[in-house]
Tab-separated table of C-alpha atoms in Angstrom:
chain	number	residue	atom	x	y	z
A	1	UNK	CA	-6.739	1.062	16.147
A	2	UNK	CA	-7.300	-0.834	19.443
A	3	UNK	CA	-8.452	-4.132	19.893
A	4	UNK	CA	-12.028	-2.491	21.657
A	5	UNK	CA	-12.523	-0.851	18.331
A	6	UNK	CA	-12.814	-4.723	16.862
A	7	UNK	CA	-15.614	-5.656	18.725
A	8	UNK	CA	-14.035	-7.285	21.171
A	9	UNK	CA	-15.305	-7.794	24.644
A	10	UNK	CA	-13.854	-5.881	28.068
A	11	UNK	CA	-12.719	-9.487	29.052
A	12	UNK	CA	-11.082	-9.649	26.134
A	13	UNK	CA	-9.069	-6.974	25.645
A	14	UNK	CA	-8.092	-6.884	29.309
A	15	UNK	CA	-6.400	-10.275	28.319
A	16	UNK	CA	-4.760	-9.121	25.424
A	17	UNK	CA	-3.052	-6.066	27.427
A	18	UNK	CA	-1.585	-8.775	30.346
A	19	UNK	CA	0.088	-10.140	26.861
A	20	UNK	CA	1.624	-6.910	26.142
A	21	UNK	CA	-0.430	-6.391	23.378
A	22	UNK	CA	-2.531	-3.306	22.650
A	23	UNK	CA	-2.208	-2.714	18.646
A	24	UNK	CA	-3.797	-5.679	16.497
A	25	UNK	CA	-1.920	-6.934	13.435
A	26	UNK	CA	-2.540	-6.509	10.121
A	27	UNK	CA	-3.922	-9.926	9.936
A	28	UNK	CA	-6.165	-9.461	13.499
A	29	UNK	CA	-7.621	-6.393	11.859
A	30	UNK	CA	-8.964	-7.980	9.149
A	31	UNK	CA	-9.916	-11.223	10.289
A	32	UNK	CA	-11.401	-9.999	13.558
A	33	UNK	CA	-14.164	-8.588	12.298
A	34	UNK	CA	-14.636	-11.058	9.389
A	35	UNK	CA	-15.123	-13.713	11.940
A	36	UNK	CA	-17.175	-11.255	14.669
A	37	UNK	CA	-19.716	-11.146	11.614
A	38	UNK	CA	-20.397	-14.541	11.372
A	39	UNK	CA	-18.882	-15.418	7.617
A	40	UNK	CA	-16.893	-18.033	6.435
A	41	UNK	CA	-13.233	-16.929	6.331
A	42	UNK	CA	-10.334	-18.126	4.104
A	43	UNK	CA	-7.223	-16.301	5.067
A	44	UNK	CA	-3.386	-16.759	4.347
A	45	UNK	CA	-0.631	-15.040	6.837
A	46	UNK	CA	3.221	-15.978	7.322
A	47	UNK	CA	4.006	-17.372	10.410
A	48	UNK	CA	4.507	-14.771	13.353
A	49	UNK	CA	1.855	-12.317	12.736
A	50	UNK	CA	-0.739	-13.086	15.021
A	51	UNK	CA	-2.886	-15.090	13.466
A	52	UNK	CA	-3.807	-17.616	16.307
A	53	UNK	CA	-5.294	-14.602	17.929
A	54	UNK	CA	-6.680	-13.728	15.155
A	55	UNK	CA	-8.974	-16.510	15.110
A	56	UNK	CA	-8.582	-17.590	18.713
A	57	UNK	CA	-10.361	-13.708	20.130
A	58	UNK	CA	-13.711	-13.037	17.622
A	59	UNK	CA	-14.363	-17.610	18.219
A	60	UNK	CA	-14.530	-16.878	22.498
A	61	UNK	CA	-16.253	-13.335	21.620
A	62	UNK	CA	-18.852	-14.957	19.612
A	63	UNK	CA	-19.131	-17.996	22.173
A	64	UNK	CA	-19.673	-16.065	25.395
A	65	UNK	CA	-22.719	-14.467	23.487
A	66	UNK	CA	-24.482	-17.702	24.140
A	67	UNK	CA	-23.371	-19.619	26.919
A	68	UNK	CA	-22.951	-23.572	26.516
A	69	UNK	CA	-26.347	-25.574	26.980
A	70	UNK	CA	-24.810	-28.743	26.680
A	71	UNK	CA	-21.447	-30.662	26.943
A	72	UNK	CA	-19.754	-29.138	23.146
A	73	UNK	CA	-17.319	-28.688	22.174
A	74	UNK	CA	-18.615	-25.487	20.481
A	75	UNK	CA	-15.707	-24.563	18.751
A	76	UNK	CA	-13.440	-26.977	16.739
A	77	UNK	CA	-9.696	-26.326	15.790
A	78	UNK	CA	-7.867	-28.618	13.850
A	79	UNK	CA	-4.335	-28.831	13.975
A	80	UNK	CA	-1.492	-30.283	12.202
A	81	UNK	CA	0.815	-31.423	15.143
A	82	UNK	CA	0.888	-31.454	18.908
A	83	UNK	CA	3.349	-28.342	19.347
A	84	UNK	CA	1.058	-26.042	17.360
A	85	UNK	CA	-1.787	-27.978	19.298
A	86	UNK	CA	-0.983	-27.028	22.595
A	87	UNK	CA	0.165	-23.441	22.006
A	88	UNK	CA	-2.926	-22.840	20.105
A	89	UNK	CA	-4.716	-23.999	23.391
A	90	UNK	CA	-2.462	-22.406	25.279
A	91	UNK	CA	-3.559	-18.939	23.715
A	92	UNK	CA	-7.277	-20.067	24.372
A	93	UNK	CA	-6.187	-20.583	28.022
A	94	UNK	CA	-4.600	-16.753	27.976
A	95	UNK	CA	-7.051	-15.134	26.472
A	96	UNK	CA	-10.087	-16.460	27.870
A	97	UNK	CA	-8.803	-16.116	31.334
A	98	UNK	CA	-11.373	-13.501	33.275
A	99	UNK	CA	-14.275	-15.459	31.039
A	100	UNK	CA	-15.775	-18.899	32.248
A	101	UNK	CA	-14.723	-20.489	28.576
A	102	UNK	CA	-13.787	-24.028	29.217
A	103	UNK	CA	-11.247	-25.543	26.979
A	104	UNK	CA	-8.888	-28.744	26.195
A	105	UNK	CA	-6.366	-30.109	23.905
A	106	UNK	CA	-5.809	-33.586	22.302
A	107	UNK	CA	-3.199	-34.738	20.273
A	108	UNK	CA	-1.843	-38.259	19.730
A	109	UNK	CA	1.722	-39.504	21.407
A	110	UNK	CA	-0.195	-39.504	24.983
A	111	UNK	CA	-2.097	-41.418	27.070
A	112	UNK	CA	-5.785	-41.174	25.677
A	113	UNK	CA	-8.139	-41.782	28.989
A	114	UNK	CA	-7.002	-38.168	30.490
A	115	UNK	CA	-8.323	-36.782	27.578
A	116	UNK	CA	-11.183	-38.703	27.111
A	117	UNK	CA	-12.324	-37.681	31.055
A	118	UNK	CA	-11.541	-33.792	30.779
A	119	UNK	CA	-14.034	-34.929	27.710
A	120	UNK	CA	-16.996	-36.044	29.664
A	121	UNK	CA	-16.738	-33.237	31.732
A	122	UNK	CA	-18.008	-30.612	28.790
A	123	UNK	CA	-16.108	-27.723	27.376
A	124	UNK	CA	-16.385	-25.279	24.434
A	125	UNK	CA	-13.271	-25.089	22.568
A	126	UNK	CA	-11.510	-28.104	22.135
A	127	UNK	CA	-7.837	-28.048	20.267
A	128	UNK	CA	-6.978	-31.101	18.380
A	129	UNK	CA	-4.554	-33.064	15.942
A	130	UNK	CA	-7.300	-34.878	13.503
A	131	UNK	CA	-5.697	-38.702	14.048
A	132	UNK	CA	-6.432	-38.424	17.734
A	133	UNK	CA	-9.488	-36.639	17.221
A	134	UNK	CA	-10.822	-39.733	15.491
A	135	UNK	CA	-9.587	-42.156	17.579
A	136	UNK	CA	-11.412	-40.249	20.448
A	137	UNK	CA	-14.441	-40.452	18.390
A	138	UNK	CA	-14.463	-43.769	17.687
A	139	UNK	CA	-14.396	-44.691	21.230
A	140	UNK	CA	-17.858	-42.079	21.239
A	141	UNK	CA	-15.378	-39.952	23.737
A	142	UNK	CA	-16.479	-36.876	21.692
A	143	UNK	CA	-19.455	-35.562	20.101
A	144	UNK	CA	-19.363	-33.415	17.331
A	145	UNK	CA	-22.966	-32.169	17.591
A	146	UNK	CA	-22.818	-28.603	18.642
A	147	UNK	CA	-19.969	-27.218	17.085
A	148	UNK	CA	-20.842	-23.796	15.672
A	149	UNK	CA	-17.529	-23.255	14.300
A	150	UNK	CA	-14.407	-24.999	12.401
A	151	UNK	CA	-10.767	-23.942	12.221
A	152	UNK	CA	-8.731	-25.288	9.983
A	153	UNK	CA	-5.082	-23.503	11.672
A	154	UNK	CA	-2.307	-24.670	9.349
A	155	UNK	CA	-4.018	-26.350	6.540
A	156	UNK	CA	-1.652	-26.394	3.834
A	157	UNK	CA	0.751	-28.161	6.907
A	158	UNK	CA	-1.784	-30.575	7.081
A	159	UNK	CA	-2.506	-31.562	3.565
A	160	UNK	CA	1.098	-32.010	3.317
A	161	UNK	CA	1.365	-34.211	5.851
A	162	UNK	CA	-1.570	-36.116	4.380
A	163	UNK	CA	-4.265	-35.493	6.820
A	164	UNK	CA	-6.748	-34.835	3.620
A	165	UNK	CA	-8.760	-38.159	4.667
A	166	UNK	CA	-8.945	-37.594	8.270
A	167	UNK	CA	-10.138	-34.269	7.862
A	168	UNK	CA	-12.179	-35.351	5.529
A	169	UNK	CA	-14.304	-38.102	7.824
A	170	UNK	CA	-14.469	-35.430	10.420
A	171	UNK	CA	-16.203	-33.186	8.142
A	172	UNK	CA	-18.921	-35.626	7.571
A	173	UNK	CA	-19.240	-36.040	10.770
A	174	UNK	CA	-20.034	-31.955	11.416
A	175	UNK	CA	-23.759	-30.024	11.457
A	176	UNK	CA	-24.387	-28.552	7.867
A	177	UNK	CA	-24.890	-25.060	9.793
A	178	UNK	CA	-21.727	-23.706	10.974
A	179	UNK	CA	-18.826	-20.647	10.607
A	180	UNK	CA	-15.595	-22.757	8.750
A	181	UNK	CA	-12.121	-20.745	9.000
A	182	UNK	CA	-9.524	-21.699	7.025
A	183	UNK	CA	-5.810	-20.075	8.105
A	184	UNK	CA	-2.830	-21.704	5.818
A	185	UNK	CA	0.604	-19.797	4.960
A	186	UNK	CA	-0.469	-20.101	1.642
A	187	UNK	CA	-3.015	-20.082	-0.936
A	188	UNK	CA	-1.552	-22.867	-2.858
A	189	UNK	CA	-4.081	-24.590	-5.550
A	190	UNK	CA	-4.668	-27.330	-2.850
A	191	UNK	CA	-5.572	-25.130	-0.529
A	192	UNK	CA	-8.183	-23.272	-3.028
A	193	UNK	CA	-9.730	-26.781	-3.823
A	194	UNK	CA	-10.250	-27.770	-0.268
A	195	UNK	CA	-11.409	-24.167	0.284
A	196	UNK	CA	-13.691	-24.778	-2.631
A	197	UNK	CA	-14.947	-27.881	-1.084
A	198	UNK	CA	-15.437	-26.152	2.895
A	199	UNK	CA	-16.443	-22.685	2.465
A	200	UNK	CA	-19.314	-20.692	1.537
A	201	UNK	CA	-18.572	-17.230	0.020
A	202	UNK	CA	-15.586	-17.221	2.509
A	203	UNK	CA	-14.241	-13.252	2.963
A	204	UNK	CA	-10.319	-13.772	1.971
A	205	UNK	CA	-7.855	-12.085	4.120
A	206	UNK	CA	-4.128	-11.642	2.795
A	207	UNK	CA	-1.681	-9.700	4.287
A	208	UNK	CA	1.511	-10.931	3.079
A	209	UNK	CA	2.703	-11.252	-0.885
A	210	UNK	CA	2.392	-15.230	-1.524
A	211	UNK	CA	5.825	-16.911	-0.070
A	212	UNK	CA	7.055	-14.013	0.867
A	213	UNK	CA	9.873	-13.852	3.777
A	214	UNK	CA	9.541	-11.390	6.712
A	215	UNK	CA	10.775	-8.024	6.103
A	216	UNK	CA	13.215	-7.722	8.832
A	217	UNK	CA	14.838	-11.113	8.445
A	218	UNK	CA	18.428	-10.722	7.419
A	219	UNK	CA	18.569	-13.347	4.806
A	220	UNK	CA	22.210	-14.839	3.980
A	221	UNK	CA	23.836	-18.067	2.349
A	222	UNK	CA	27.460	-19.822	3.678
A	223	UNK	CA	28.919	-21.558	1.157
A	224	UNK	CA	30.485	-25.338	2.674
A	225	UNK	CA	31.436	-28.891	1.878
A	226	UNK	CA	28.932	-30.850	3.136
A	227	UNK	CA	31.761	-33.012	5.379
A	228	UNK	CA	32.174	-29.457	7.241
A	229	UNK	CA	29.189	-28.123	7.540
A	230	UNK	CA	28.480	-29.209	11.041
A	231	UNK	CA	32.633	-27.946	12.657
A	232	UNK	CA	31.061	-24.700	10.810
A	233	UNK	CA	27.900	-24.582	12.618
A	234	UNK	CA	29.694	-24.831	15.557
A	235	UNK	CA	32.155	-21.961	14.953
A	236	UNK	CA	29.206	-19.691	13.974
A	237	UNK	CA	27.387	-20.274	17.491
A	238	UNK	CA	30.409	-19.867	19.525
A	239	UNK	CA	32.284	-16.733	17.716
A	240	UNK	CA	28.885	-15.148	17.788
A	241	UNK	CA	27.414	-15.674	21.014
A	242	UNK	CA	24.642	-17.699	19.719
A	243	UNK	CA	22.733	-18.334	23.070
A	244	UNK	CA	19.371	-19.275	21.402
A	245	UNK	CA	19.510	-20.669	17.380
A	246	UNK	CA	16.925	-23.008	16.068
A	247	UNK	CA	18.405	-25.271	13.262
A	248	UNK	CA	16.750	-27.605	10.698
A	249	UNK	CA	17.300	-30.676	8.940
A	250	UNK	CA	15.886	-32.790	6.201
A	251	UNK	CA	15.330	-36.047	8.547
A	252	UNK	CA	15.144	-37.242	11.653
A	253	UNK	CA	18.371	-39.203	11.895
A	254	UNK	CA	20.472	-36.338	10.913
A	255	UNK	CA	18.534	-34.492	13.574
A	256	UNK	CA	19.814	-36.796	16.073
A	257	UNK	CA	23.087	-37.204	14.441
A	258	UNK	CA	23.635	-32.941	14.623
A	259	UNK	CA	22.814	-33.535	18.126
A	260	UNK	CA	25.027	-35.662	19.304
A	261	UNK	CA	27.989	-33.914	17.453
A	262	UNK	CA	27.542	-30.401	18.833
A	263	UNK	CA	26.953	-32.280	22.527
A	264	UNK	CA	30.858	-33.761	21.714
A	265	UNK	CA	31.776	-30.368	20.413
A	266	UNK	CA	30.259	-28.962	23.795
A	267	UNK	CA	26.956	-26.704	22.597
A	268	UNK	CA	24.153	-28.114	24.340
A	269	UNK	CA	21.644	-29.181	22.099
A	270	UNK	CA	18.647	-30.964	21.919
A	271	UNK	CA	16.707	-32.209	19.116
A	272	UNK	CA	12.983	-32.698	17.886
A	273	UNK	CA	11.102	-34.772	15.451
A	274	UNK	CA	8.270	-36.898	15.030
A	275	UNK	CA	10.341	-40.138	17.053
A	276	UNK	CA	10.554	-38.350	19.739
A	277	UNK	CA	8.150	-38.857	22.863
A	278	UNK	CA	5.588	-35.621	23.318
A	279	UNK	CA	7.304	-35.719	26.510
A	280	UNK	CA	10.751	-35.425	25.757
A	281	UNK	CA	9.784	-32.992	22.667
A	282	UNK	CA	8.021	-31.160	25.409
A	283	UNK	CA	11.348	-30.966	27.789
A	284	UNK	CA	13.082	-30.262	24.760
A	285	UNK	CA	10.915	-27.045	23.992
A	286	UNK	CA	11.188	-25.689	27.277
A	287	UNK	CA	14.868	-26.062	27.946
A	288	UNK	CA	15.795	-24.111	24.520
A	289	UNK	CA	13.162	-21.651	25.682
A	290	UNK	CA	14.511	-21.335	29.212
A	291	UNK	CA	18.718	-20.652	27.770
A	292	UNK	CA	19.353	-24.370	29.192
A	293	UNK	CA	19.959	-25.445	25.533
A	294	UNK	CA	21.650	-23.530	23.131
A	295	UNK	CA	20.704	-25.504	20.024
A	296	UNK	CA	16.848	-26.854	19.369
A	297	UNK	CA	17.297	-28.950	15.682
A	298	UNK	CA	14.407	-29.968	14.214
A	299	UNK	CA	12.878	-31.446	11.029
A	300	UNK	CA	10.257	-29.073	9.461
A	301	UNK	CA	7.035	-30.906	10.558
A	302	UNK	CA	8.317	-31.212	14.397
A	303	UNK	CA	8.795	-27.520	14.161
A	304	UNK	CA	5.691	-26.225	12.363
A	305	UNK	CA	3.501	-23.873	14.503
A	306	UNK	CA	6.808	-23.316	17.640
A	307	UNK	CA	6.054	-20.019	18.795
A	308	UNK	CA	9.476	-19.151	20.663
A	309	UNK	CA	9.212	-15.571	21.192
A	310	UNK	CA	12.194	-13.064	20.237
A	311	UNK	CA	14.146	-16.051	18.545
A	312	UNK	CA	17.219	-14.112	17.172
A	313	UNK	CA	18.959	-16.966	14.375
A	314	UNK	CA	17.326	-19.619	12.398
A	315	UNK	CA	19.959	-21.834	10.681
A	316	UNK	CA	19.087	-24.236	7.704
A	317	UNK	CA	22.050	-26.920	8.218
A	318	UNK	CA	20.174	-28.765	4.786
A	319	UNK	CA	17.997	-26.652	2.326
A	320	UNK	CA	14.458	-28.159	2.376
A	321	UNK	CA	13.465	-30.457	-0.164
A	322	UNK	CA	10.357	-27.882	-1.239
A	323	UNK	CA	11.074	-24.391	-1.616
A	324	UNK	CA	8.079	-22.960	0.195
A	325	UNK	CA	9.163	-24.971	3.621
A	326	UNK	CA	12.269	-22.433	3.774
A	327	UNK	CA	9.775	-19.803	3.867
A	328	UNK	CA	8.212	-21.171	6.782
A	329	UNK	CA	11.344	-22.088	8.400
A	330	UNK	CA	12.862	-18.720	8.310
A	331	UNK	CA	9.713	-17.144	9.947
A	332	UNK	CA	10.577	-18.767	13.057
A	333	UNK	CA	12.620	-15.685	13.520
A	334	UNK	CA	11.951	-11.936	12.992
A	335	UNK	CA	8.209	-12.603	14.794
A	336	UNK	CA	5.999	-9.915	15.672
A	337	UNK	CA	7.935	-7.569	14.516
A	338	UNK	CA	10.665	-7.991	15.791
A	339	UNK	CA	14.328	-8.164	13.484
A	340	UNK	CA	15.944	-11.930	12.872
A	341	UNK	CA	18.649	-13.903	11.356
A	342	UNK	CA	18.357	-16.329	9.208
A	343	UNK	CA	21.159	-18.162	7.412
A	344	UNK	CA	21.718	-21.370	5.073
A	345	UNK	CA	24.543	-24.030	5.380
A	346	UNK	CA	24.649	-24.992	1.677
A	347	UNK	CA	26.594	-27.425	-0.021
A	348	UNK	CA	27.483	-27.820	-3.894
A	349	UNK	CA	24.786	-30.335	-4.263
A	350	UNK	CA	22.012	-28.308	-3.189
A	351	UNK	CA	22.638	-26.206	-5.640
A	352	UNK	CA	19.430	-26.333	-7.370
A	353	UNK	CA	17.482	-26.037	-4.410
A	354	UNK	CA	18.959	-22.950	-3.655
A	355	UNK	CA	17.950	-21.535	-7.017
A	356	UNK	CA	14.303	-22.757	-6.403
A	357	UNK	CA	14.299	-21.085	-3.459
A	358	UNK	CA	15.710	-17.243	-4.692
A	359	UNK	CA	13.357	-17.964	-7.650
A	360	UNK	CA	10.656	-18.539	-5.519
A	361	UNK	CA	11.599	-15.346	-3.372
A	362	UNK	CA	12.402	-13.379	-6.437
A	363	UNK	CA	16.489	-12.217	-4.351
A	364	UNK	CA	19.180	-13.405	-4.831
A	365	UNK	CA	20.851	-14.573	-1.081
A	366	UNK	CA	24.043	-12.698	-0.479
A	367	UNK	CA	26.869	-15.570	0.349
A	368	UNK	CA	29.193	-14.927	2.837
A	369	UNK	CA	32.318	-17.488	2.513
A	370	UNK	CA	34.269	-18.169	6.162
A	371	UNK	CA	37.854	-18.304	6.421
A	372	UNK	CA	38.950	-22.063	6.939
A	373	UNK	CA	35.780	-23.469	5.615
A	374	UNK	CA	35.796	-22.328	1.597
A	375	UNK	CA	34.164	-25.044	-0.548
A	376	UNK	CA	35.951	-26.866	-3.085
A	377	UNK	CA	32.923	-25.948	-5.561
A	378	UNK	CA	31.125	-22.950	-6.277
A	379	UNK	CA	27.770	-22.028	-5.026
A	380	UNK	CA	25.950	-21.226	-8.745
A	381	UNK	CA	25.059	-17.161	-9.128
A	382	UNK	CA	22.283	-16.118	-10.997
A	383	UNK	CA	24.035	-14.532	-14.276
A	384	UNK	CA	23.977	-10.433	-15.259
A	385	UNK	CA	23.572	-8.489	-17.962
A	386	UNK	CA	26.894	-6.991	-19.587
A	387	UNK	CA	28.432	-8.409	-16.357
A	388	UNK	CA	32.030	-6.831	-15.512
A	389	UNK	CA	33.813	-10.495	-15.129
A	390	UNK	CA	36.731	-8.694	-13.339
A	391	UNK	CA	34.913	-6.848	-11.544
A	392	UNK	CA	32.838	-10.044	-10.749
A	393	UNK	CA	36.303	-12.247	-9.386
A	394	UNK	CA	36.269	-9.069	-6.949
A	395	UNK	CA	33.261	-8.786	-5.759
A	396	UNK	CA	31.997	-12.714	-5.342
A	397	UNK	CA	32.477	-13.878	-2.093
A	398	UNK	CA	32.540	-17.224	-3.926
A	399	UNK	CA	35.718	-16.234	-6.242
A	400	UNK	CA	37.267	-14.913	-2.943
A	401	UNK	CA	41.151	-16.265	-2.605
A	402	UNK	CA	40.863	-18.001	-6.536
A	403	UNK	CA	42.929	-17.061	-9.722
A	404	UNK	CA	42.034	-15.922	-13.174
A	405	UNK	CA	41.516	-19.548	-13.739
A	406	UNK	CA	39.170	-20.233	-10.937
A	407	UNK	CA	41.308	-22.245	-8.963
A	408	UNK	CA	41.657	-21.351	-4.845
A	409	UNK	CA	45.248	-19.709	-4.958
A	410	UNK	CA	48.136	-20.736	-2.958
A	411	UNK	CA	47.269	-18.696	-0.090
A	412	UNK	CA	43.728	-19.690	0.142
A	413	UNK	CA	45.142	-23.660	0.129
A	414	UNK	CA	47.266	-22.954	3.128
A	415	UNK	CA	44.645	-21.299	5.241
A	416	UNK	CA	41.681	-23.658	4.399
């Protein structure tokens, strides 16, 4: 199958082969045409298959049909935050590139009267985070007129991040007659009742198992006390060669705080989260993307939607608070597919949201204990049927170096 079979335009696919890409997706396949035909679409993907494209290719198709008449925007896409708002526009930019689509992207964290002018000066696809997207239209910077089609890119994102209202108000605001697209990682009950709410008969497109983890994603667990978790991280990037590892946290302090200790411990690092400046998020983006920093942490919503291409390790330094977000964090790596890393820095009292997790992924992690940094308490293991408990001490990494009465033996205690 080739992208020309889709439907798609000369134009097109010329600017899908400059990206190196020739073969659609499983989720491009499907959606491509769904879209092409005019139909509302609901459709749920993991992060890293293509999906902008799959959206972002059938919307210009369908627009260079019938030029622009007035000053649009045609085409709507609604974003949850400003990274996955300018590299959705950036793949507008790419792909529309031999056509004479004009485009633009707002977000909030930025001057507003640059935006507001690249406004006035018309365009058909305009890329946009919804609280700046209603600030521009309260100052009547926008018009919402003649869009002929709505993306909602992200949606369960944004529902979590309580956009609901905004989104909401901006629907009002929208002609009756129009094509609505719905892409979320998920199709959580939210999702379904805002689906229920926006489309009309949507074709559903699924081409991933619900919160499933990418195939090639090695998927592992490193048992630590909390206190020495970060000497740990450290030791992991420099025995291995890490020269590219994105790392989360729960907040944004103990973003900054992660930082600043690798900086001492010399990794250069750089972190990212919703106090940050666009522009220093920006710099931050494109100096882990250009090898100048080693270490990008982020929170989950400052991350959400980074395309970094061929990202080999993911780290979780603190298991998210919701078991689906580790889904979505791990996808950062093994994109396109290509193979990843992706390993967990968990303490005894994350415990249970380790076991929401493996229940939610239906595996159980493998844990792999390093010498020098064995917890004082065990990591819990899911139990087994008729289970050898010799055999068991043996085998755990997590019973590694203890006794017959659990305790770390006298040879462990000297090394740790």
């Amino acid at each position: 199958m080739s992208f020309s079979s889709l439907g798609l335009s000369e134009q097109l696919v010329r600017a899908t082969t400059d990206q190196g890409y020739e073969t659609p997706s499983p989720i491009q396949a499907q959606a491509i045409p769904a879209v092409l035909s005019g139909k509302d679409v609901m459709a749920a993907a993991q992060t890293g298959t293509g999906k902008t494209a799959g959206f972002t290719l059938p919307i210009l198709q369908r627009l260079s049909e019938n030029p622009r008449s007035g000053k649009g925007p045609r085409a709507l896409i609604l974003t949850p935050t400003r990274e996955l708002a300018a590299q959705v526009h950036d793949s507008v930019a790419l792909y529309s590139r031999y056509m004479p689509t004009k485009s633009a992207v707002v977000f909030g964290g930025v001057k507003i009267n640059p935006q507001m002018m690249k406004l006035r000066k018309g365009l058909d696809v305009l890329v946009a985070t919804p609280g700046r997207l209603m600030d521009l239209h309260q100052q009547n910077a926008v018009s919402f007129k003649e869009v002929e089609v709505l993306v909602l890119d992200e949606a369960d994102r944004m529902l979590d991040m309580g956009f609901i209202r905004d989104i909401r108000k901006i629907l009002a605001l929208l002609p009756a007659k129009r094509q609505n697209l719905l892409f979320s990682a998920t199709f959580s009950p939210e999702i379904r009742k805002l689906a229920t709410g926006l489309l009309n008969n949507p074709v559903q497109v699924e081409v991933a198992a619900r919160n499933t983890a990418a195939e090639k994603i090695i998927q592992s667990v490193y048992p630590v006390d909390q206190s020495q978790k970060t000497a740990l991280l450290s030791k992991l990037v420099r025995d291995n060669a890490w020269e590219q590892v994105l790392v989360f946290t729960r907040t944004k302090h103990g973003a900054n705080r992660l930082t600043q200790k690798l900086e001492r411990d010399g990794i250069t690092a750089a972190a990212i989260h919703g106090n940050k400046s666009q522009g220093a998020r920006t710099r931050a983006l494109a100096d882990f993307k250009a090898g100048e920093v080693r270490v990008l942490v982020a929170t989950d919503i400052a991350a959400r939607g980074l395309d970094i291409k061929q990202l080999p390790q993911v780290v979780n330094f603190e298991l998210p608070n919701v078991p689906e977000d580790y889904v979505h964090r791990i996808g950062r790596t093994g994109r396109a597919g290509e193979s990843g890393h992706a390993l967990s820095l968990v303490s005894a009292d994350e415990g249970k949201m380790l076991a929401g997790i493996e229940k939610l992924i239906k595996k159980q992690l493998p844990r792999k204990e390093v010498e020098g940094f064995e917890p004082r308490n065990n990591l819990p293991l899911k139990p087994k049927a008729k289970a050898d408990p010799s055999r068991a001490r043996t085998n755990n990494p997590n019973n590694r170096g203890r006794n017959s009465s659990g305790n770390r033996s006298s040879r462990s205690r000297a090394t740790a």
